Amino acid sequence: MKVMKFGGTSVGKPERMYQVADLVTRDDERKIVVLSALSGTTNSLVDISNSLADSSRNLAKQKIDKLEAHYKQFINELLKTEEARQKALQLISEHFEFLNIILKISFSEALNKDILAQGELMSTKLFSAYLTEIGIDHELLPALEFMQIDAFEEPLIGNIKVKLSQLLKTHNDKKIFITQGYICRNSKGEVDNLKRGGSDYSASLIAAAITANVCEIWTDIDGMHNNDPRVVEKTVAIEQMSFDEAAELAYFGAKILHPASIWPAQQFNIPVKLLNTMEPKAIGTLITEEAGSVGVKAVAAKDGIVAIKIKSSRMLLAYGFLRKIFEVFEKYRTPIDMITTSEVAVSLTIDNKDNLEDILQELEAFGTVEIDENQTIISVVGNEIAQTPQVMMRLFDSIDNIPVRMVSYGGSRHNVSLLIPAAYKTQTLQVLNKGLFGL
Ligand code: ADP
Ligand code: ASP
Ligand code: MG
């Protein structure tokens, strides 16, 4: 079996949905098709939710009506027969009725999650309606019946596997299954989600749960590029990379993949392919255990980083100092991304600011604490990057004019990270594109 995940732009217009239908029906293999919400929908739902949280009910109502008009128009273009249109309008109206009802309810975090789930619930229903109209046999699998996270927001792979196989077994005769990306149930049984961009993660978890032979991520670009195409003009697709390289790039800002989307596939050794819905013949990127080549492959940038420096003469020749510092971050469940040390100070970075004040207060017990906000991590990724001749020299030559705050080298064989002020991000990605890739 295989998994095919299609992102927002891949289902964002009726003609794109036709293309998706072509792609899922062009072979006979049994498959689970994971869909995102239509492009722009989750952003609109976030907006609606924010308006409700601010008690701006009229504004929320206007946004709901605008979204509904968009869906009505979409259905009229997507479906050809009046009967199919009426059915689809009926399906979608349930979701808008729900949104209109919540206008009258007091806002809560659980309600926010319910609102955000509407996008994927609607896109899968619309795609299913289209497949039905053109006579393609398929089954809609509700993700809320099998996709589960625990109290720490970690997916329960074992449960997902059991529930999903039961569902698949009850539809032994079917070949095409459609399900929602992004949405899940949490430990309280409430509707929740896998964070923005989470449909990639859904796809990888599903692929792991059914031990798929491949997890295809279909998007709007021909694979993982060597640099961020939103920031840098000339970028090229990478044909092959390892799970480690892809995980590093995803975690450090390559938006094409959700930060956590590689580990499930890696754990179950399932190849991941990044493919372009708009250009299905393009080779795309194959991600497996093998890197395919050595040397620098790509750079990515992760914004919103805070650097924390703890300076203390007590650190001199002391052991246990780092442990005490790490315990503070552990207590507040805040991951550390980069770390550098000197004999009297340690600098580290975090991107989760939820508990920053408490963390800083506790760290003060160990020395003078300074923070730098608005930092960006630039991650240079490639198999055996540090062992490859000239890479380091070219890297540091390129960033001669950039005020680098931290450098992390040697933590793994495939990554060098730099911390820079966010204002230098574009310039840094550009000079690295030239210096490392000659582009
Ligand atoms: P989808 O809606 O299909 O999930 P996303 O917008 O989440 O698509 O991800 C695809 C986008 O990721 C691309 O259009 C591109 O702008 C952006 N992107 C950022 N970094 C990279 C990279 N290194 N390689 C390819 N795409 C990237
Ligand atoms: N629709 C969700 C989002 O926009 C999930 C996804 O597209 O991956 O974040
Ligand atoms: Mg995405």
mmCIF file of N, CA and C in Angstrom, residues 3-8 11 33-38 42 119-120 123-124 147 179-183 193-207 215-218 256-259 261:
data_model
loop_
_atom_site.group_PDB
_atom_site.id
_atom_site.type_symbol
_atom_site.label_atom_id
_atom_site.label_comp_id
_atom_site.label_asym_id
_atom_site.label_seq_id
_atom_site.Cartn_x
_atom_site.Cartn_y
_atom_site.Cartn_z
ATOM 1 N N VAL A 3 0.992 5.757 0.503
ATOM 2 C CA VAL A 3 0.316 6.950 1.006
ATOM 3 C C VAL A 3 0.610 8.078 0.020
ATOM 4 N N MET A 4 -0.416 8.838 -0.340
ATOM 5 C CA MET A 4 -0.220 10.014 -1.206
ATOM 6 C C MET A 4 -0.845 11.205 -0.476
ATOM 7 N N LYS A 5 -0.010 12.181 -0.143
ATOM 8 C CA LYS A 5 -0.518 13.360 0.562
ATOM 9 C C LYS A 5 -0.517 14.565 -0.380
ATOM 10 N N PHE A 6 -1.636 15.276 -0.437
ATOM 11 C CA PHE A 6 -1.721 16.462 -1.279
ATOM 12 C C PHE A 6 -1.962 17.690 -0.412
ATOM 13 N N GLY A 7 -1.109 18.689 -0.599
ATOM 14 C CA GLY A 7 -1.171 19.908 0.218
ATOM 15 C C GLY A 7 -2.245 20.875 -0.271
ATOM 16 N N GLY A 8 -2.351 22.001 0.443
ATOM 17 C CA GLY A 8 -3.397 22.992 0.184
ATOM 18 C C GLY A 8 -3.494 23.466 -1.258
ATOM 19 N N VAL A 11 -5.024 21.054 -3.801
ATOM 20 C CA VAL A 11 -6.485 20.849 -3.834
ATOM 21 C C VAL A 11 -7.223 22.195 -3.816
ATOM 22 N N VAL A 33 -5.104 8.318 0.581
ATOM 23 C CA VAL A 33 -4.863 9.672 0.082
ATOM 24 C C VAL A 33 -5.157 10.639 1.239
ATOM 25 N N VAL A 34 -4.123 11.387 1.618
ATOM 26 C CA VAL A 34 -4.252 12.305 2.755
ATOM 27 C C VAL A 34 -4.380 13.725 2.194
ATOM 28 N N LEU A 35 -5.427 14.433 2.555
ATOM 29 C CA LEU A 35 -5.612 15.779 2.010
ATOM 30 C C LEU A 35 -5.521 16.867 3.071
ATOM 31 N N SER A 36 -4.932 17.987 2.644
ATOM 32 C CA SER A 36 -4.958 19.221 3.453
ATOM 33 C C SER A 36 -6.263 19.951 3.169
ATOM 34 N N ALA A 37 -6.460 21.035 3.877
ATOM 35 C CA ALA A 37 -7.577 21.927 3.555
ATOM 36 C C ALA A 37 -7.250 22.680 2.267
ATOM 37 N N LEU A 38 -8.279 23.196 1.561
ATOM 38 C CA LEU A 38 -8.023 24.022 0.383
ATOM 39 C C LEU A 38 -7.145 25.197 0.798
ATOM 40 N N THR A 42 -7.240 27.206 6.144
ATOM 41 C CA THR A 42 -6.810 27.150 7.550
ATOM 42 C C THR A 42 -6.458 28.556 8.041
ATOM 43 N N GLY A 119 -11.472 22.731 7.903
ATOM 44 C CA GLY A 119 -10.864 22.791 6.565
ATOM 45 C C GLY A 119 -10.636 21.412 5.963
ATOM 46 N N GLU A 120 -9.976 20.546 6.713
ATOM 47 C CA GLU A 120 -9.676 19.206 6.199
ATOM 48 C C GLU A 120 -10.955 18.372 6.083
ATOM 49 N N SER A 123 -12.443 19.618 2.736
ATOM 50 C CA SER A 123 -11.712 19.285 1.501
ATOM 51 C C SER A 123 -11.875 17.804 1.153
ATOM 52 N N THR A 124 -11.839 16.935 2.172
ATOM 53 C CA THR A 124 -11.969 15.499 1.892
ATOM 54 C C THR A 124 -13.385 15.170 1.402
ATOM 55 N N MET A 147 -6.477 8.781 14.302
ATOM 56 C CA MET A 147 -5.275 9.594 14.543
ATOM 57 C C MET A 147 -5.314 10.157 15.966
ATOM 58 N N THR A 179 -8.461 10.425 3.434
ATOM 59 C CA THR A 179 -8.558 10.849 4.832
ATOM 60 C C THR A 179 -8.013 12.262 5.023
ATOM 61 N N GLN A 180 -8.303 12.812 6.197
ATOM 62 C CA GLN A 180 -7.874 14.186 6.491
ATOM 63 C C GLN A 180 -6.459 14.200 7.064
ATOM 64 N N GLY A 181 -5.641 15.104 6.556
ATOM 65 C CA GLY A 181 -4.375 15.376 7.228
ATOM 66 C C GLY A 181 -4.644 16.287 8.417
ATOM 67 N N TYR A 182 -3.611 16.539 9.209
ATOM 68 C CA TYR A 182 -3.607 17.606 10.219
ATOM 69 C C TYR A 182 -4.435 17.316 11.465
ATOM 70 N N ILE A 183 -5.645 16.754 11.315
ATOM 71 C CA ILE A 183 -6.519 16.657 12.491
ATOM 72 C C ILE A 183 -6.361 15.329 13.229
ATOM 73 N N ASN A 193 -5.072 19.023 16.657
ATOM 74 C CA ASN A 193 -4.345 18.991 15.373
ATOM 75 C C ASN A 193 -2.854 18.829 15.598
ATOM 76 N N LEU A 194 -2.155 18.570 14.473
ATOM 77 C CA LEU A 194 -0.706 18.294 14.542
ATOM 78 C C LEU A 194 0.116 19.546 14.247
ATOM 79 N N LYS A 195 -0.465 20.714 14.480
ATOM 80 C CA LYS A 195 0.163 22.026 14.272
ATOM 81 C C LYS A 195 0.199 22.355 12.776
ATOM 82 N N ARG A 196 0.446 23.654 12.500
ATOM 83 C CA ARG A 196 0.382 24.126 11.122
ATOM 84 C C ARG A 196 1.314 23.318 10.219
ATOM 85 N N GLY A 197 0.820 23.011 9.042
ATOM 86 C CA GLY A 197 1.592 22.191 8.107
ATOM 87 C C GLY A 197 1.571 20.712 8.456
ATOM 88 N N GLY A 198 0.699 20.344 9.414
ATOM 89 C CA GLY A 198 0.738 18.996 9.987
ATOM 90 C C GLY A 198 0.265 17.861 9.098
ATOM 91 N N SER A 199 -0.268 18.159 7.914
ATOM 92 C CA SER A 199 -0.718 17.049 7.056
ATOM 93 C C SER A 199 0.441 16.166 6.601
ATOM 94 N N ASP A 200 1.618 16.753 6.463
ATOM 95 C CA ASP A 200 2.804 15.929 6.116
ATOM 96 C C ASP A 200 3.050 14.915 7.223
ATOM 97 N N TYR A 201 2.906 15.382 8.445
ATOM 98 C CA TYR A 201 3.132 14.526 9.616
ATOM 99 C C TYR A 201 2.082 13.412 9.638
ATOM 100 N N SER A 202 0.808 13.787 9.359
ATOM 101 C CA SER A 202 -0.252 12.770 9.270
ATOM 102 C C SER A 202 0.141 11.695 8.265
ATOM 103 N N ALA A 203 0.604 12.138 7.089
ATOM 104 C CA ALA A 203 0.935 11.188 6.027
ATOM 105 C C ALA A 203 2.032 10.232 6.471
ATOM 106 N N SER A 204 3.047 10.772 7.107
ATOM 107 C CA SER A 204 4.170 9.956 7.536
ATOM 108 C C SER A 204 3.740 8.986 8.644
ATOM 109 N N LEU A 205 2.892 9.456 9.551
ATOM 110 C CA LEU A 205 2.389 8.578 10.627
ATOM 111 C C LEU A 205 1.531 7.459 10.042
ATOM 112 N N ILE A 206 0.715 7.805 9.063
ATOM 113 C CA ILE A 206 -0.134 6.782 8.436
ATOM 114 C C ILE A 206 0.745 5.774 7.690
ATOM 115 N N ALA A 207 1.750 6.305 6.975
ATOM 116 C CA ALA A 207 2.664 5.411 6.240
ATOM 117 C C ALA A 207 3.347 4.449 7.207
ATOM 118 N N CYS A 215 5.812 6.876 0.926
ATOM 119 C CA CYS A 215 4.973 7.979 1.380
ATOM 120 C C CYS A 215 5.227 9.149 0.423
ATOM 121 N N GLU A 216 4.251 9.422 -0.436
ATOM 122 C CA GLU A 216 4.436 10.490 -1.420
ATOM 123 C C GLU A 216 3.821 11.788 -0.903
ATOM 124 N N ILE A 217 4.639 12.837 -0.887
ATOM 125 C CA ILE A 217 4.156 14.160 -0.469
ATOM 126 C C ILE A 217 4.052 15.010 -1.737
ATOM 127 N N TRP A 218 2.835 15.221 -2.206
ATOM 128 C CA TRP A 218 2.612 16.000 -3.431
ATOM 129 C C TRP A 218 2.356 17.454 -3.054
ATOM 130 N N ILE A 256 8.624 22.998 3.109
ATOM 131 C CA ILE A 256 8.040 21.919 2.303
ATOM 132 C C ILE A 256 7.679 20.704 3.151
ATOM 133 N N LEU A 257 8.331 20.518 4.281
ATOM 134 C CA LEU A 257 8.010 19.412 5.189
ATOM 135 C C LEU A 257 7.741 19.931 6.599
ATOM 136 N N HIS A 258 6.714 19.380 7.234
ATOM 137 C CA HIS A 258 6.453 19.683 8.649
ATOM 138 C C HIS A 258 7.672 19.225 9.458
ATOM 139 N N PRO A 259 8.062 19.994 10.479
ATOM 140 C CA PRO A 259 9.303 19.677 11.218
ATOM 141 C C PRO A 259 9.399 18.236 11.728
ATOM 142 N N SER A 261 7.891 15.566 10.378
ATOM 143 C CA SER A 261 7.316 14.587 9.441
ATOM 144 C C SER A 261 8.257 13.470 9.000
#
